[in-house]
mmCIF file of N, CA and C in Angstrom:
data_model
loop_
_atom_site.group_PDB
_atom_site.id
_atom_site.type_symbol
_atom_site.label_atom_id
_atom_site.label_comp_id
_atom_site.label_asym_id
_atom_site.label_seq_id
_atom_site.Cartn_x
_atom_site.Cartn_y
_atom_site.Cartn_z
ATOM 1 N N MET A 18 28.206 -12.747 43.380
ATOM 2 C CA MET A 18 27.429 -13.419 44.480
ATOM 3 C C MET A 18 26.437 -13.665 43.773
ATOM 4 N N THR A 19 26.436 -15.144 43.888
ATOM 5 C CA THR A 19 25.095 -15.837 42.768
ATOM 6 C C THR A 19 23.843 -15.586 43.043
ATOM 7 N N LYS A 20 22.694 -15.105 42.433
ATOM 8 C CA LYS A 20 21.105 -14.818 43.057
ATOM 9 C C LYS A 20 20.763 -16.177 42.928
ATOM 10 N N VAL A 21 19.648 -16.472 44.353
ATOM 11 C CA VAL A 21 19.584 -17.284 44.578
ATOM 12 C C VAL A 21 17.867 -17.500 44.858
ATOM 13 N N LEU A 22 16.576 -17.754 44.040
ATOM 14 C CA LEU A 22 14.881 -17.205 44.424
ATOM 15 C C LEU A 22 15.213 -18.834 43.876
ATOM 16 N N GLU A 23 14.351 -19.336 45.234
ATOM 17 C CA GLU A 23 13.655 -20.792 44.398
ATOM 18 C C GLU A 23 12.338 -20.355 44.684
ATOM 19 N N VAL A 24 11.511 -21.511 43.203
ATOM 20 C CA VAL A 24 10.820 -20.746 42.699
ATOM 21 C C VAL A 24 9.836 -21.641 41.757
ATOM 22 N N LYS A 25 8.166 -22.159 41.904
ATOM 23 C CA LYS A 25 7.668 -23.369 41.573
ATOM 24 C C LYS A 25 7.659 -22.925 39.228
ATOM 25 N N CYS A 26 8.182 -23.896 38.991
ATOM 26 C CA CYS A 26 7.486 -24.648 38.197
ATOM 27 C C CYS A 26 6.459 -23.853 37.029
ATOM 28 N N PRO A 27 5.623 -22.931 36.452
ATOM 29 C CA PRO A 27 4.017 -22.734 36.182
ATOM 30 C C PRO A 27 3.694 -23.865 35.347
ATOM 31 N N GLN A 28 4.750 -24.641 34.547
ATOM 32 C CA GLN A 28 4.051 -26.177 34.235
ATOM 33 C C GLN A 28 3.928 -27.180 34.544
ATOM 34 N N CYS A 29 5.162 -27.503 35.616
ATOM 35 C CA CYS A 29 5.183 -28.703 36.413
ATOM 36 C C CYS A 29 5.288 -28.583 37.864
ATOM 37 N N GLU A 30 5.841 -27.656 38.122
ATOM 38 C CA GLU A 30 5.700 -27.380 39.914
ATOM 39 C C GLU A 30 7.127 -27.801 40.184
ATOM 40 N N GLY A 31 7.841 -27.902 39.555
ATOM 41 C CA GLY A 31 8.787 -28.201 40.299
ATOM 42 C C GLY A 31 9.511 -27.196 41.021
ATOM 43 N N LYS A 32 10.263 -27.257 41.680
ATOM 44 C CA LYS A 32 11.403 -26.359 42.447
ATOM 45 C C LYS A 32 12.633 -25.812 41.747
ATOM 46 N N PHE A 33 13.108 -25.079 41.619
ATOM 47 C CA PHE A 33 14.179 -24.624 40.866
ATOM 48 C C PHE A 33 14.158 -23.076 41.118
ATOM 49 N N ASN A 34 15.974 -22.772 40.523
ATOM 50 C CA ASN A 34 16.348 -21.916 40.983
ATOM 51 C C ASN A 34 16.206 -20.842 39.738
ATOM 52 N N TYR A 35 15.303 -20.317 40.043
ATOM 53 C CA TYR A 35 15.383 -18.809 39.111
ATOM 54 C C TYR A 35 16.117 -18.578 38.312
ATOM 55 N N TYR A 36 16.538 -17.824 38.566
ATOM 56 C CA TYR A 36 17.935 -17.087 38.423
ATOM 57 C C TYR A 36 18.934 -17.832 37.819
ATOM 58 N N SER A 37 19.348 -19.257 38.209
ATOM 59 C CA SER A 37 20.420 -20.159 37.034
ATOM 60 C C SER A 37 19.309 -21.044 35.978
ATOM 61 N N SER A 38 18.579 -20.724 35.587
ATOM 62 C CA SER A 38 17.639 -21.633 34.428
ATOM 63 C C SER A 38 17.332 -20.352 33.357
ATOM 64 N N GLU A 39 18.043 -21.037 32.456
ATOM 65 C CA GLU A 39 17.503 -20.007 31.357
ATOM 66 C C GLU A 39 16.221 -20.211 30.178
ATOM 67 N N PHE A 40 15.693 -20.750 30.989
ATOM 68 C CA PHE A 40 14.455 -21.698 30.516
ATOM 69 C C PHE A 40 13.025 -20.540 31.359
ATOM 70 N N ARG A 41 13.325 -19.182 32.526
ATOM 71 C CA ARG A 41 12.445 -18.953 32.848
ATOM 72 C C ARG A 41 11.169 -18.527 32.284
ATOM 73 N N PRO A 42 9.893 -18.591 32.699
ATOM 74 C CA PRO A 42 9.666 -18.522 33.925
ATOM 75 C C PRO A 42 9.814 -19.995 34.144
ATOM 76 N N PHE A 43 9.978 -20.843 33.356
ATOM 77 C CA PHE A 43 9.824 -22.752 33.893
ATOM 78 C C PHE A 43 11.441 -23.579 33.660
ATOM 79 N N CYS A 44 11.523 -24.094 34.770
ATOM 80 C CA CYS A 44 12.445 -24.626 35.312
ATOM 81 C C CYS A 44 13.103 -25.932 34.031
ATOM 82 N N CYS A 45 12.763 -25.609 32.782
ATOM 83 C CA CYS A 45 13.330 -26.231 31.487
ATOM 84 C C CYS A 45 12.813 -26.192 30.252
ATOM 85 N N GLU A 46 13.058 -26.306 29.371
ATOM 86 C CA GLU A 46 12.678 -25.991 27.459
ATOM 87 C C GLU A 46 11.152 -26.664 27.384
ATOM 88 N N ARG A 47 11.673 -28.354 28.415
ATOM 89 C CA ARG A 47 10.498 -29.143 27.693
ATOM 90 C C ARG A 47 9.022 -28.484 28.552
ATOM 91 N N CYS A 48 9.682 -27.823 29.373
ATOM 92 C CA CYS A 48 8.201 -27.209 29.842
ATOM 93 C C CYS A 48 7.662 -25.799 29.257
ATOM 94 N N LYS A 49 8.696 -25.239 29.657
ATOM 95 C CA LYS A 49 8.276 -23.792 28.154
ATOM 96 C C LYS A 49 8.084 -24.666 26.785
ATOM 97 N N MET A 50 8.561 -25.734 25.885
ATOM 98 C CA MET A 50 7.630 -26.292 24.744
ATOM 99 C C MET A 50 6.652 -26.541 25.581
ATOM 100 N N ILE A 51 5.501 -27.114 26.419
ATOM 101 C CA ILE A 51 4.584 -27.645 26.743
ATOM 102 C C ILE A 51 4.157 -26.575 26.510
ATOM 103 N N ASP A 52 4.348 -25.074 27.647
ATOM 104 C CA ASP A 52 3.381 -24.008 27.473
ATOM 105 C C ASP A 52 3.120 -23.710 25.788
ATOM 106 N N LEU A 53 4.432 -23.080 25.304
ATOM 107 C CA LEU A 53 4.073 -22.343 23.808
ATOM 108 C C LEU A 53 2.879 -23.812 22.822
ATOM 109 N N GLY A 54 2.986 -25.488 24.302
ATOM 110 C CA GLY A 54 1.980 -25.851 22.562
ATOM 111 C C GLY A 54 0.884 -25.416 23.512
ATOM 112 N N HIS A 55 0.403 -25.062 24.760
ATOM 113 C CA HIS A 55 -1.027 -24.704 25.132
ATOM 114 C C HIS A 55 -1.505 -23.972 24.069
ATOM 115 N N TRP A 56 -0.618 -22.284 24.152
ATOM 116 C CA TRP A 56 -0.684 -21.286 23.522
ATOM 117 C C TRP A 56 -1.205 -21.276 21.737
ATOM 118 N N PHE A 57 -0.401 -22.699 21.558
ATOM 119 C CA PHE A 57 -0.311 -22.397 19.489
ATOM 120 C C PHE A 57 -2.105 -23.074 19.442
ATOM 121 N N SER A 58 -2.059 -24.033 20.406
ATOM 122 C CA SER A 58 -3.725 -25.270 20.296
ATOM 123 C C SER A 58 -4.643 -23.534 20.398
ATOM 124 N N GLU A 59 -4.577 -22.851 21.130
ATOM 125 C CA GLU A 59 -5.228 -21.741 21.584
ATOM 126 C C GLU A 59 -6.334 -22.223 22.681
ATOM 127 N N ASN A 60 -5.525 -23.347 23.962
ATOM 128 C CA ASN A 60 -6.436 -24.021 25.247
ATOM 129 C C ASN A 60 -5.987 -22.699 26.296
ATOM 130 N N TYR A 61 -4.930 -21.849 26.059
ATOM 131 C CA TYR A 61 -4.912 -20.521 26.995
ATOM 132 C C TYR A 61 -5.490 -18.754 25.752
ATOM 133 N N ALA A 62 -6.261 -18.242 26.257
ATOM 134 C CA ALA A 62 -6.212 -17.299 26.033
ATOM 135 C C ALA A 62 -6.915 -15.643 27.098
ATOM 136 N N VAL A 63 -5.909 -14.743 25.938
ATOM 137 C CA VAL A 63 -6.058 -13.098 26.991
ATOM 138 C C VAL A 63 -7.820 -12.988 26.712
ATOM 139 N N ALA A 64 -7.863 -12.367 27.580
ATOM 140 C CA ALA A 64 -9.290 -12.367 28.033
ATOM 141 C C ALA A 64 -9.544 -10.375 27.362
ATOM 142 N N SER A 65 -10.841 -10.355 27.117
ATOM 143 C CA SER A 65 -11.324 -9.316 26.330
ATOM 144 C C SER A 65 -12.651 -9.147 25.757
ATOM 145 N N ASN A 66 -12.784 -7.470 26.773
ATOM 146 C CA ASN A 66 -14.357 -6.969 25.983
ATOM 147 C C ASN A 66 -14.571 -7.347 24.962
ATOM 148 N N GLU A 67 -14.048 -6.751 24.073
ATOM 149 C CA GLU A 67 -14.186 -7.202 22.588
ATOM 150 C C GLU A 67 -13.552 -7.912 21.983
ATOM 151 N N PRO A 68 -13.972 -8.466 20.630
ATOM 152 C CA PRO A 68 -12.943 -9.038 19.603
ATOM 153 C C PRO A 68 -12.578 -7.787 18.733
ATOM 154 N N LEU A 69 -10.791 -8.457 18.117
ATOM 155 C CA LEU A 69 -9.786 -7.436 17.231
ATOM 156 C C LEU A 69 -11.105 -6.675 16.251
ATOM 157 N N LYS A 70 -10.809 -6.251 15.573
ATOM 158 C CA LYS A 70 -11.290 -5.671 14.544
ATOM 159 C C LYS A 70 -9.936 -5.971 13.555
ATOM 160 N N GLU A 71 -11.119 -6.053 12.100
ATOM 161 C CA GLU A 71 -9.635 -5.593 10.903
ATOM 162 C C GLU A 71 -8.442 -4.688 11.506
ATOM 163 N N GLN A 72 -8.941 -3.192 10.894
ATOM 164 C CA GLN A 72 -8.682 -1.858 11.761
ATOM 165 C C GLN A 72 -7.679 -2.490 12.237
ATOM 166 N N ASP A 73 -7.771 -2.744 13.696
ATOM 167 C CA ASP A 73 -7.393 -3.097 15.117
ATOM 168 C C ASP A 73 -5.360 -3.401 14.164
ATOM 169 N N ILE A 74 -5.768 -5.037 14.032
ATOM 170 C CA ILE A 74 -4.783 -5.712 13.410
ATOM 171 C C ILE A 74 -4.355 -4.717 12.510
ATOM 172 N N ASP A 75 -4.468 -4.159 11.539
ATOM 173 C CA ASP A 75 -3.903 -3.481 10.813
ATOM 174 C C ASP A 75 -2.567 -2.903 11.341
ATOM 175 N N GLU A 76 -3.505 -2.185 12.523
ATOM 176 C CA GLU A 76 -2.632 -0.775 12.969
ATOM 177 C C GLU A 76 -2.200 -1.539 14.224
ATOM 178 N N ILE A 77 -1.201 -2.579 14.657
ATOM 179 C CA ILE A 77 -0.459 -3.773 15.240
ATOM 180 C C ILE A 77 0.512 -4.343 14.314
ATOM 181 N N GLN A 78 0.422 -4.322 12.951
ATOM 182 C CA GLN A 78 1.021 -4.647 12.221
ATOM 183 C C GLN A 78 1.947 -3.981 11.854
ATOM 184 N N LYS A 79 1.330 -2.596 11.834
ATOM 185 C CA LYS A 79 1.495 -1.409 11.436
ATOM 186 C C LYS A 79 3.506 -1.102 11.947
ATOM 187 N N LYS A 80 2.793 -0.948 13.492
ATOM 188 C CA LYS A 80 3.937 -0.392 14.574
ATOM 189 C C LYS A 80 4.688 -1.441 15.129
ATOM 190 N N LEU A 81 4.412 -2.546 15.166
ATOM 191 C CA LEU A 81 5.188 -3.916 14.330
ATOM 192 C C LEU A 81 6.288 -3.777 14.026
ATOM 193 N N GLU A 82 5.508 -3.148 12.420
ATOM 194 C CA GLU A 82 6.901 -2.971 10.982
ATOM 195 C C GLU A 82 7.689 -1.534 11.598
ATOM 196 N N GLU A 83 7.196 -0.998 12.303
ATOM 197 C CA GLU A 83 7.949 0.185 12.610
ATOM 198 C C GLU A 83 8.813 -0.312 13.244
ATOM 199 N N GLU A 84 8.416 -0.660 14.128
ATOM 200 C CA GLU A 84 8.988 -1.001 15.369
ATOM 201 C C GLU A 84 10.676 -2.127 14.950
ATOM 202 N N TYR A 85 10.498 -3.167 14.193
ATOM 203 C CA TYR A 85 10.941 -3.503 13.315
ATOM 204 C C TYR A 85 12.721 -2.979 12.830
ATOM 205 N N GLU A 86 11.692 -1.702 11.393
ATOM 206 C CA GLU A 86 12.436 -0.994 10.827
ATOM 207 C C GLU A 86 12.808 -0.869 11.299
ATOM 208 N N GLY A 87 13.037 0.342 12.655
ATOM 209 C CA GLY A 87 13.379 1.562 13.596
ATOM 210 C C GLY A 87 14.055 0.961 13.966
#
């Protein structure tokens, strides 16, 4: 049985079946790429109480490398 969950695309607000979209939570590749462009252009940001320090960035990079290698 195919699951059906009709939702709105966060980009264009068009309705689509969540389970049948390979681009979820977006309805199509176009909406997904528009959203990605907003992140790359820094139109979106994740709130933080304080900026990252150089040490924080090094620790994050080390953890990512360990996960990738392991």
